[in-house]
Short mmCIF file of N, CA and C in Angstrom, two decimals:
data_model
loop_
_atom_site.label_atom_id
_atom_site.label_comp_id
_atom_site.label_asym_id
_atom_site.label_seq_id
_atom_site.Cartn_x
_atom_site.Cartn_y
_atom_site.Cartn_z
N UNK A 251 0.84 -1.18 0.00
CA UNK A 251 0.00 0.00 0.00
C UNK A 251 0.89 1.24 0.00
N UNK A 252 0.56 2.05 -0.76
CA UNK A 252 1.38 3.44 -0.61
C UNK A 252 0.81 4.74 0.35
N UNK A 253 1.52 4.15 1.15
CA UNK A 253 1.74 5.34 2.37
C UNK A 253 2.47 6.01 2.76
N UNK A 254 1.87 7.65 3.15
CA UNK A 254 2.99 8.60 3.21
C UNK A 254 2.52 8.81 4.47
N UNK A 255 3.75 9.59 5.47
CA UNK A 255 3.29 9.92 6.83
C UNK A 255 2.91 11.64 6.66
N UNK A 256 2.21 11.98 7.45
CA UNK A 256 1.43 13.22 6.92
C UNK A 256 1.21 14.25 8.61
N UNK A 257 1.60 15.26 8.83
CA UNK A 257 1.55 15.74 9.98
C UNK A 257 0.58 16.10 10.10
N UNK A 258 -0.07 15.52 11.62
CA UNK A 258 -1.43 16.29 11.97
C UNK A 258 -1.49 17.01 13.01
N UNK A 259 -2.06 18.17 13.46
CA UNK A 259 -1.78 19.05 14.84
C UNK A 259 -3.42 18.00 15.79
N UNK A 260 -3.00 17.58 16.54
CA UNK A 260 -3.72 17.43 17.88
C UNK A 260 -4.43 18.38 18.51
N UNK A 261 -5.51 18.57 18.86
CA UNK A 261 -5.56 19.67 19.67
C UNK A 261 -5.13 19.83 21.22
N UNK A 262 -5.37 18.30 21.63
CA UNK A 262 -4.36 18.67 22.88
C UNK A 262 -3.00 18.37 23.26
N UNK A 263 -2.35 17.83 22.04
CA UNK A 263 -0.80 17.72 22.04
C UNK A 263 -0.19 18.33 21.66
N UNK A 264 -0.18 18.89 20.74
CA UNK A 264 0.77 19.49 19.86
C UNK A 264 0.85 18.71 18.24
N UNK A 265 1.62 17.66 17.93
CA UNK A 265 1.16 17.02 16.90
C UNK A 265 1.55 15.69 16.59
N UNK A 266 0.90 15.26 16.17
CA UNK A 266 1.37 13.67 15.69
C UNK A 266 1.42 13.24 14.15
N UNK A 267 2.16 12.18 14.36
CA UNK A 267 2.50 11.64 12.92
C UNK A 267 1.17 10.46 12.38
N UNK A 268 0.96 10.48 11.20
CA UNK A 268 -0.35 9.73 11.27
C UNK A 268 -0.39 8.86 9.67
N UNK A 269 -0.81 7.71 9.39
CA UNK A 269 -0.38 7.08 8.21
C UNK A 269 -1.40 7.42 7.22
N UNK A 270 -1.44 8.18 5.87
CA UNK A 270 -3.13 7.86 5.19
C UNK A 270 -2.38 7.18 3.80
N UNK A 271 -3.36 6.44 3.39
CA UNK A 271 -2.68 5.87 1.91
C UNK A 271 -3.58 6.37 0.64
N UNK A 272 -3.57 5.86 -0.33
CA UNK A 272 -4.03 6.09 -1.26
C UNK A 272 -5.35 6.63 -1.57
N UNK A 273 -6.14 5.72 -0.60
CA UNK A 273 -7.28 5.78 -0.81
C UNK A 273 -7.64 6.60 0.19
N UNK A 274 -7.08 6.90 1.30
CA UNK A 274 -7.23 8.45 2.31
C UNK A 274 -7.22 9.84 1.33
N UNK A 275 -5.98 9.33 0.21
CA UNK A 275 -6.11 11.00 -0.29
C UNK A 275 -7.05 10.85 -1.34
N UNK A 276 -7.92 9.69 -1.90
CA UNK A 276 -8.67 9.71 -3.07
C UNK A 276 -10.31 10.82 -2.50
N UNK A 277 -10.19 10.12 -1.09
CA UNK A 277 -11.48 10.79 -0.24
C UNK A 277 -11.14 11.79 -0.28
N UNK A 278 -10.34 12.52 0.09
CA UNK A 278 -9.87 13.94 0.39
C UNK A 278 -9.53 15.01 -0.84
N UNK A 279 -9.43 14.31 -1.86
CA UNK A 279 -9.29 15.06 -3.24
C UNK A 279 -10.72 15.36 -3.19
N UNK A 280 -11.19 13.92 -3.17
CA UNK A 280 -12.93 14.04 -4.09
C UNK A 280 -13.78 15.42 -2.92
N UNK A 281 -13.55 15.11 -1.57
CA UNK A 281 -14.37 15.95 -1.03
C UNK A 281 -13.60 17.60 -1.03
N UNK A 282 -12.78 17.89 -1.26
CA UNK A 282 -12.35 19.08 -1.90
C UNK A 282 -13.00 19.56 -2.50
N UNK A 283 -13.57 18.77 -3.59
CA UNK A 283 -13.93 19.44 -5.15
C UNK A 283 -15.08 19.64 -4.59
N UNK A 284 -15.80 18.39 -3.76
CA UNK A 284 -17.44 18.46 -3.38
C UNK A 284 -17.75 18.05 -2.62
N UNK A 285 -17.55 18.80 -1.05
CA UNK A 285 -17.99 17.79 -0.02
C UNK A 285 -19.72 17.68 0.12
N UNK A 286 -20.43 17.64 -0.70
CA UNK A 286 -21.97 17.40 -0.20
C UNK A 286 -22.30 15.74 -1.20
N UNK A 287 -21.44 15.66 -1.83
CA UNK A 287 -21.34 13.89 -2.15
C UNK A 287 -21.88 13.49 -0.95
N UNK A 288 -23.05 12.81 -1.54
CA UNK A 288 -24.07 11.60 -0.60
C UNK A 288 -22.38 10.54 -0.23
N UNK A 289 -22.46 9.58 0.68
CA UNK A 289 -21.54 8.45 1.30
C UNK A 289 -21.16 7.28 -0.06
N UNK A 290 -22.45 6.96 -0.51
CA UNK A 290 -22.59 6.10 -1.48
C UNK A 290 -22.12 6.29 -2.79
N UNK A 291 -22.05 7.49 -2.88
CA UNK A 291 -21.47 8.03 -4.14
C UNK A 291 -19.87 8.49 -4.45
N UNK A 292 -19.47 8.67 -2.73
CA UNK A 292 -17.93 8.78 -2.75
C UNK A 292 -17.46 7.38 -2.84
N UNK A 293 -18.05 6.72 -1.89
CA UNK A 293 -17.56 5.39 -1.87
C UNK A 293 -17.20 4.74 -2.92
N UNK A 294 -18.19 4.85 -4.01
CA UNK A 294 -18.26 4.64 -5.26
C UNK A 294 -16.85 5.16 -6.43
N UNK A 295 -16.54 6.40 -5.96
CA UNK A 295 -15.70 6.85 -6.51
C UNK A 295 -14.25 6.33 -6.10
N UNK A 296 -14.07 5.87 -4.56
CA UNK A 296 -12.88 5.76 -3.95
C UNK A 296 -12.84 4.29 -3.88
N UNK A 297 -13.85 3.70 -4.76
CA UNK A 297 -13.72 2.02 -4.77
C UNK A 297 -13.92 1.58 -3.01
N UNK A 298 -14.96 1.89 -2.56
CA UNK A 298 -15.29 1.03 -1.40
C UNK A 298 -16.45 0.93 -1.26
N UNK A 299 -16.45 0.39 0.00
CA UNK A 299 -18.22 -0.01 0.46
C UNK A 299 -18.47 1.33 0.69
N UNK A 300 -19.89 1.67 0.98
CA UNK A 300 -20.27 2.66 1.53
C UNK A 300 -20.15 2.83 2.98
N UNK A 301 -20.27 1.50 4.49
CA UNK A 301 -19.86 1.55 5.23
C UNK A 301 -17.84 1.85 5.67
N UNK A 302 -17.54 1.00 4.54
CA UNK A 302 -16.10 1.26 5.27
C UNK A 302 -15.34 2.53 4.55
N UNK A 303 -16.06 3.59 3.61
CA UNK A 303 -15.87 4.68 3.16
C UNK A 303 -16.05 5.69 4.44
N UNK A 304 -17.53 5.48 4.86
CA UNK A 304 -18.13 6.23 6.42
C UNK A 304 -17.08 6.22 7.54
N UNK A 305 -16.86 5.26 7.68
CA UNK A 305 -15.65 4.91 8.31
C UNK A 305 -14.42 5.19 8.24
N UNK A 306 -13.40 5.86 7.00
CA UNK A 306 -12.68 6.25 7.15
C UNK A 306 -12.57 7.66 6.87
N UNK A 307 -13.50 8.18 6.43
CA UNK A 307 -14.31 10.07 6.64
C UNK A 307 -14.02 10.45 7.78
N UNK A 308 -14.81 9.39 9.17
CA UNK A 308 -14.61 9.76 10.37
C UNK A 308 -14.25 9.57 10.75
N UNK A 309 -13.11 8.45 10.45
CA UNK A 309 -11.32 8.75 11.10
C UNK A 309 -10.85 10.32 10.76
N UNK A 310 -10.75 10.37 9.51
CA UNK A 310 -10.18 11.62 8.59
C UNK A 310 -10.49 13.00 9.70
N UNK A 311 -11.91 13.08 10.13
CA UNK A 311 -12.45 14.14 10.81
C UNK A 311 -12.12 13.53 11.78
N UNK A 312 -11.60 12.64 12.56
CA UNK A 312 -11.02 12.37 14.03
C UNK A 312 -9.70 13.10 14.17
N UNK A 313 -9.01 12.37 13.09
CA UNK A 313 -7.62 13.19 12.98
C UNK A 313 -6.93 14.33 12.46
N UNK A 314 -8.39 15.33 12.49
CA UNK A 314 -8.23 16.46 12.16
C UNK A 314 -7.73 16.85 10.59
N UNK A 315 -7.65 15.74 9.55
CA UNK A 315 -7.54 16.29 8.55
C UNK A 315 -8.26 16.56 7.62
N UNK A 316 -9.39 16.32 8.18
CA UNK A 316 -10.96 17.32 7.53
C UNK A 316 -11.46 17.70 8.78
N UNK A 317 -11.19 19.44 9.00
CA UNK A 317 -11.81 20.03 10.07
C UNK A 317 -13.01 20.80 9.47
N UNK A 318 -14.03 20.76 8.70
CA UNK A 318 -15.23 21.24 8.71
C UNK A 318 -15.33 21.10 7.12
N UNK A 319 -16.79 21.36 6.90
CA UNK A 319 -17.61 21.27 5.71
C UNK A 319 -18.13 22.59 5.20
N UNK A 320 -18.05 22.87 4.32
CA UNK A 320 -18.73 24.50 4.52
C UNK A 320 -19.55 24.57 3.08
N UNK A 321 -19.71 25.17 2.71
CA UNK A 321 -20.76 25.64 0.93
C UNK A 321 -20.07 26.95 0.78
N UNK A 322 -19.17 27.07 0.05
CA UNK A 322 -18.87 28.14 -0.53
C UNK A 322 -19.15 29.17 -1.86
N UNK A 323 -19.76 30.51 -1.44
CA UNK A 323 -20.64 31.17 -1.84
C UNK A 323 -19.80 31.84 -2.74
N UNK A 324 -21.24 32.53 -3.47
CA UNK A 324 -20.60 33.78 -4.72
C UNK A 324 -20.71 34.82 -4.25
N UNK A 325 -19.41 35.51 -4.09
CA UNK A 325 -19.26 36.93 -3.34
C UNK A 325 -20.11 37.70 -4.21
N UNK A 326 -20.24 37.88 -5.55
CA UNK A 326 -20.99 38.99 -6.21
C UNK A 326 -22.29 38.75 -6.08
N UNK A 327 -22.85 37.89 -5.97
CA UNK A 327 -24.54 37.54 -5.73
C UNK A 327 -24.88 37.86 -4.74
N UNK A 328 -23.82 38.14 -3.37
CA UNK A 328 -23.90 38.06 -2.43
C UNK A 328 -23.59 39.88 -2.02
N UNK A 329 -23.63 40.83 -2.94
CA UNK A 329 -23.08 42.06 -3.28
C UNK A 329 -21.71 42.33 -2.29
N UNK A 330 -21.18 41.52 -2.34
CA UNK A 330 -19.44 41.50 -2.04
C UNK A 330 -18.36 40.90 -3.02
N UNK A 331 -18.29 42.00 -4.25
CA UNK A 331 -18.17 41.42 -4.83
C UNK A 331 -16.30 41.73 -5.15
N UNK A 332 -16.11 43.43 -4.18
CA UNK A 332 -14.90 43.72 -4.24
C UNK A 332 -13.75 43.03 -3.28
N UNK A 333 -13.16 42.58 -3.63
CA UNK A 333 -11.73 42.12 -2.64
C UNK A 333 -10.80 43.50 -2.59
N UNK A 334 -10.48 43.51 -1.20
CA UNK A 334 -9.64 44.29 -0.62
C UNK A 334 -8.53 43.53 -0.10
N UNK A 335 -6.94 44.16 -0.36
CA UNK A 335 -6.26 43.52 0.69
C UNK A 335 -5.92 44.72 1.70
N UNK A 336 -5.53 44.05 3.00
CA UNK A 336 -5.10 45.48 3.72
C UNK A 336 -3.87 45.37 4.50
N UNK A 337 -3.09 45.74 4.55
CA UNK A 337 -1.04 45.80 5.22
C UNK A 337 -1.84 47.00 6.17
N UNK A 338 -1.42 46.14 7.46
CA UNK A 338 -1.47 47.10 8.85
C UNK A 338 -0.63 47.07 9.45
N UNK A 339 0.24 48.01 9.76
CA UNK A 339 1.26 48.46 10.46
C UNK A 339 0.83 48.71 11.59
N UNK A 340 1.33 48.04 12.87
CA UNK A 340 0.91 48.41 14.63
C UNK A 340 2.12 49.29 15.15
N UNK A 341 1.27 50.58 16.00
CA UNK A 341 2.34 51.55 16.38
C UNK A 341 3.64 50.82 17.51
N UNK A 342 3.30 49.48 18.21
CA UNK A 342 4.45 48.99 19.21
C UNK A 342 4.41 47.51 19.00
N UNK A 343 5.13 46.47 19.22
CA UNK A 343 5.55 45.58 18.37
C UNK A 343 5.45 44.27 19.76
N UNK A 344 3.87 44.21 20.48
CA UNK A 344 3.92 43.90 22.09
C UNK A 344 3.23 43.11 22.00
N UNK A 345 2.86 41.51 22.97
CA UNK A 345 2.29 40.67 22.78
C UNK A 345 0.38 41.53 23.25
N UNK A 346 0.12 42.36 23.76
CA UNK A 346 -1.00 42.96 24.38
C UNK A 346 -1.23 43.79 22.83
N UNK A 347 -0.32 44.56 22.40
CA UNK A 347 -0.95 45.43 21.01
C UNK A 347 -1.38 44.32 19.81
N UNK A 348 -0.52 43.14 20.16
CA UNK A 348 -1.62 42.13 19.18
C UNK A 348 -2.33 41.47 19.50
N UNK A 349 -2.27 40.83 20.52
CA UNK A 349 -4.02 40.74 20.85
C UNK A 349 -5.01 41.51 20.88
N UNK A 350 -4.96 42.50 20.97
CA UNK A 350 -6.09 43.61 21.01
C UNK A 350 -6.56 43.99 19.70
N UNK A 351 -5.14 44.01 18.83
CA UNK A 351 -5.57 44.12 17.29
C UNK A 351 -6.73 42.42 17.01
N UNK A 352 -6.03 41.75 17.04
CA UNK A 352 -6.34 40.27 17.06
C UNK A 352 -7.99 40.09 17.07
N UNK A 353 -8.26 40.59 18.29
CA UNK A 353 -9.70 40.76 18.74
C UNK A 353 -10.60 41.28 17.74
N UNK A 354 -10.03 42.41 17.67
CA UNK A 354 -10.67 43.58 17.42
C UNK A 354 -11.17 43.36 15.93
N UNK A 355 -10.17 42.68 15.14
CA UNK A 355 -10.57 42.18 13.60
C UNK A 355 -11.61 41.43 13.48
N UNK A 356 -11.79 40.94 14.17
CA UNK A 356 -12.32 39.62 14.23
C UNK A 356 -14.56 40.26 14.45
N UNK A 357 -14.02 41.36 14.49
CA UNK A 357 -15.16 42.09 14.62
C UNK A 357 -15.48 43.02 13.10
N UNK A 358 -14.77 43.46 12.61
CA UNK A 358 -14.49 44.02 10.95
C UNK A 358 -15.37 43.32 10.14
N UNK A 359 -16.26 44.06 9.63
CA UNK A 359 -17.45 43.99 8.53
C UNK A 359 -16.63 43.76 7.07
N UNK A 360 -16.94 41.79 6.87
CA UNK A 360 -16.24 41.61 5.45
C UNK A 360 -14.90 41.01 5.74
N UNK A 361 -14.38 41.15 6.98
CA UNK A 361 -13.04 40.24 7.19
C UNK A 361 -12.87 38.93 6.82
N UNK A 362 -12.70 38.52 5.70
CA UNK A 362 -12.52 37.35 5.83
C UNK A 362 -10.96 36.44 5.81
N UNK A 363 -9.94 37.13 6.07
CA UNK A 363 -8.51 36.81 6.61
C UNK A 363 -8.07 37.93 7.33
N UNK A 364 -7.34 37.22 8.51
CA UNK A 364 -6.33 38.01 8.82
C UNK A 364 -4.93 37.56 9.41
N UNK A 365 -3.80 37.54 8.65
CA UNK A 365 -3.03 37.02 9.33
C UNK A 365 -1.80 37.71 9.91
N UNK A 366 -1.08 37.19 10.92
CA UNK A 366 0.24 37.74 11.26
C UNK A 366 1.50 37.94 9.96
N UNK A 367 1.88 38.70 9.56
CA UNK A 367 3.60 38.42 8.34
C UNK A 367 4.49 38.41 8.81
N UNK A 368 5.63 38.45 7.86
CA UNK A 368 6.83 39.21 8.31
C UNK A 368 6.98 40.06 7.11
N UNK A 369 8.00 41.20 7.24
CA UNK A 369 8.41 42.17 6.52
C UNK A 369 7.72 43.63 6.72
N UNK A 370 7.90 44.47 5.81
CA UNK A 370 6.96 46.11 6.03
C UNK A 370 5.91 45.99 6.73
N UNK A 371 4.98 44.94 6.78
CA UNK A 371 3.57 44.61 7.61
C UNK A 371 3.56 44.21 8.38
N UNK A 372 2.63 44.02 9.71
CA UNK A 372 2.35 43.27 10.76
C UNK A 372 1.25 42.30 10.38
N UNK A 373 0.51 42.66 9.28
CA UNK A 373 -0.56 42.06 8.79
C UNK A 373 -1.30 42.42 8.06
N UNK A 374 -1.67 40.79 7.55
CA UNK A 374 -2.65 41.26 5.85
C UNK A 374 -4.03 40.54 6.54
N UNK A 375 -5.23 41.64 5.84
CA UNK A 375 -6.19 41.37 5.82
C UNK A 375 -6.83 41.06 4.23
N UNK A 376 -7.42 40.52 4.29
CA UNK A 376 -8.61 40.03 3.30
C UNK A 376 -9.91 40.63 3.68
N UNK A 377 -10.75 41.65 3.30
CA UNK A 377 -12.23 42.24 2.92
C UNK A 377 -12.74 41.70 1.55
N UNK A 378 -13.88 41.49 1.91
CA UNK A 378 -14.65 41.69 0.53
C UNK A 378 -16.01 42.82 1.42
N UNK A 379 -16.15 43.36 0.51
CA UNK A 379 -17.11 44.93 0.41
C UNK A 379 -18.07 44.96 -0.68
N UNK A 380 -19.10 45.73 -0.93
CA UNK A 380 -20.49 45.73 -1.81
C UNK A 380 -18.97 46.87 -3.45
N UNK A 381 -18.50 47.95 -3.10
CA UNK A 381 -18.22 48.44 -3.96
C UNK A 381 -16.95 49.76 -3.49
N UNK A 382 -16.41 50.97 -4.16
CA UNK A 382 -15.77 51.45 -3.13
C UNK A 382 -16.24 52.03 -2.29
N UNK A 383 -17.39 52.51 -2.63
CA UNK A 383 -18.11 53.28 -1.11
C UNK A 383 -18.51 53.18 -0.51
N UNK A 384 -18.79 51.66 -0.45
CA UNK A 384 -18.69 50.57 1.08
C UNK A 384 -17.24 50.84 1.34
N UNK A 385 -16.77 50.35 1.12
CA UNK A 385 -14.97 49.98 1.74
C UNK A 385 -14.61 51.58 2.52
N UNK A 386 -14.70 52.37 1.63
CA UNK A 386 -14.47 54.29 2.26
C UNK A 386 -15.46 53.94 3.45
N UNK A 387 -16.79 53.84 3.73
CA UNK A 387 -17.22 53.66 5.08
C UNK A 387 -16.46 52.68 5.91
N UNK A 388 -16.50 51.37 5.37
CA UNK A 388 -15.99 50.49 6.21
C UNK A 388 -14.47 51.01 6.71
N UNK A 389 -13.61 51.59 6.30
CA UNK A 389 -12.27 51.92 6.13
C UNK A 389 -12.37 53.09 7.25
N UNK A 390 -13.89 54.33 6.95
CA UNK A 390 -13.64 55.59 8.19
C UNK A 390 -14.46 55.16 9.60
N UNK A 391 -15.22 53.92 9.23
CA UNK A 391 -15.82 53.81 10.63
C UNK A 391 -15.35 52.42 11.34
N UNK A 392 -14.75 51.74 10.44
CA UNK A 392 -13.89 50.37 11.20
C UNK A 392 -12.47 50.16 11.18
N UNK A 393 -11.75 50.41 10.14
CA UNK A 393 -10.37 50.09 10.15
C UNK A 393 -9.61 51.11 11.36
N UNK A 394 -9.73 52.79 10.64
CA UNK A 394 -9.32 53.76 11.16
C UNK A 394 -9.09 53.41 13.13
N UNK A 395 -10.53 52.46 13.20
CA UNK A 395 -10.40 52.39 15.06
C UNK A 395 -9.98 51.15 15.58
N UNK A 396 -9.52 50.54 14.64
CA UNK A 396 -8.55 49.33 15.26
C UNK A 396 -7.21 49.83 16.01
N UNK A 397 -7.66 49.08 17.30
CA UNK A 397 -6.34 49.83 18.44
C UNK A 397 -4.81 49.08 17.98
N UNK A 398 -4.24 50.14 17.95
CA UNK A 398 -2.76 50.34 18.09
C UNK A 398 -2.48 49.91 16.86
N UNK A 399 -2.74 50.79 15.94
CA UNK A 399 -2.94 50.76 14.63
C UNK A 399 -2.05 51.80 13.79
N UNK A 400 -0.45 51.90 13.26
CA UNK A 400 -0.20 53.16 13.17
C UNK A 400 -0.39 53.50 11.46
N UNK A 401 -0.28 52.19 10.84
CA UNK A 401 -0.55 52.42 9.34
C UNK A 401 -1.19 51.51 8.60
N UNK A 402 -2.35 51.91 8.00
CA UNK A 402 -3.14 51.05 6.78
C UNK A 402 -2.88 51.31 5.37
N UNK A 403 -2.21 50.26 4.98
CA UNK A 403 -2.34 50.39 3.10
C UNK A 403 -3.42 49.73 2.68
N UNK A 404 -4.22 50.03 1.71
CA UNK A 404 -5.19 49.07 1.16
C UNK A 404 -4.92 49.19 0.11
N UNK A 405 -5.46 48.02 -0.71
CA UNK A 405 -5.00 47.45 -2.13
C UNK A 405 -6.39 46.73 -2.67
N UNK A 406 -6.99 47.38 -3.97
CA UNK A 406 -7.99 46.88 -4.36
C UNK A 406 -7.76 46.05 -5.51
N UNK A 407 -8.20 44.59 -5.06
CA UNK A 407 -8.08 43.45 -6.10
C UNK A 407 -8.56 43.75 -7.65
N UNK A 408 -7.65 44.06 -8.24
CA UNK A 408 -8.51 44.09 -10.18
C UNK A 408 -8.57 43.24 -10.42
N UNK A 409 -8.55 41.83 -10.61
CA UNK A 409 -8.81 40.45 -11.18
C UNK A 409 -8.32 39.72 -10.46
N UNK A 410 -9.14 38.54 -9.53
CA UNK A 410 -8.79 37.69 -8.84
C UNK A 410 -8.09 36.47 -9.99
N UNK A 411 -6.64 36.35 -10.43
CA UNK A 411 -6.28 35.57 -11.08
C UNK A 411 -6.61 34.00 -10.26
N UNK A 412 -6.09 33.71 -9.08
CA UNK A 412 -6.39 32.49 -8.47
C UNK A 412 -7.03 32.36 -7.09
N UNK A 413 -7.82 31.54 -6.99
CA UNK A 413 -8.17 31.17 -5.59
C UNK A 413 -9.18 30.35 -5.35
N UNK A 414 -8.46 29.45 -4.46
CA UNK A 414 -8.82 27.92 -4.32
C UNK A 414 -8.47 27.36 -2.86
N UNK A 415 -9.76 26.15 -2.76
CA UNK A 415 -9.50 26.33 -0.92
C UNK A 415 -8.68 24.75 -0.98
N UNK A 416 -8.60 24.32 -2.33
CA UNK A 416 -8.17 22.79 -2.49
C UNK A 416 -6.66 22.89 -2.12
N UNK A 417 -5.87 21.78 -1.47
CA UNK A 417 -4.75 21.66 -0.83
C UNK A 417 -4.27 20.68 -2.17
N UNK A 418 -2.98 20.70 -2.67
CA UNK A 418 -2.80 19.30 -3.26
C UNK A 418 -2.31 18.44 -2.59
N UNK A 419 -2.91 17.48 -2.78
CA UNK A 419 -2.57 15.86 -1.90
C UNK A 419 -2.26 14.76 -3.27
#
């Protein structure tokens, strides 16, 4: 059988090493593309029963390497149709000025990333917004009051060339 060892984070350890083979990543491709595949129909695809397919799904989601299911929407139908990125510069460089930033995003109308960097930024955000004069509100009545905040660049997406939530396995 061809098996690769594949790191998984634990939630209460830290992380472990864990075996999936072939047919672990055949499940995990297929539900990429489409996780609302009925059982019987993946199974079908990954050459198994339908019970011992069920069965190794919810290993997969035991061992954390399918942590949730979601339906992913059309931002423009959804009148969010602009992507924003945003580089925030924090005025002091302190485990308390990022948590507080931390928080505080997590409250931001349209956030849908935010992460720590390295280099000129402390962090990039991801918005999507109705158009620019959503974003100019969102920007004078939400960004502007994110604490300990000394500089915002924003950058408006002209053509999303790629983006994809699929991992290759």
């Amino acid at each position: 059988m061809n098996a690769r060892k594949v790191r998984v984070k634990s939630s209460s350890s830290g992380s472990l090493s864990h075996e999936i083979d072939r047919t672990d990543k055949a499940i995990l491709r297929a539900l990429q593309r489409d996780a609302s595949l009925a059982n019987v129909t993946l199974a079908t695809k990954v050459n198994l029963s339908a019970p011992a397919c069920l069965r190794r799904v919810e290993r997969l989601k035991r061992l954390g390497l399918i942590t949730g299911v979601v339906a992913l929407l059309n931002p423009r139908a959804l009148d969010a149709g602009m992507l924003m990125i945003i580089g925030v510069v924090l005025d002091r460089s302190t485990p308390d000025s990022f948590a507080d930033f931390e928080m505080a995003t997590v409250k931001v109308s349209g956030c849908m990333e935010c992460h720590v960097v390295t280099g000129e930024f402390d962090y990039f955000m991801l918005l999507r917004t109705r158009d620019s004069d959503s974003f100019n509100r969102l920007h004078a009545e939400q960004l502007l009051h994110l604490p300990g905040v000394r500089q915002i660049r924003s950058f408006m997406v002209l053509k999303q060339v790629l983006s994809t939530t699929q991992f290759p396995i």
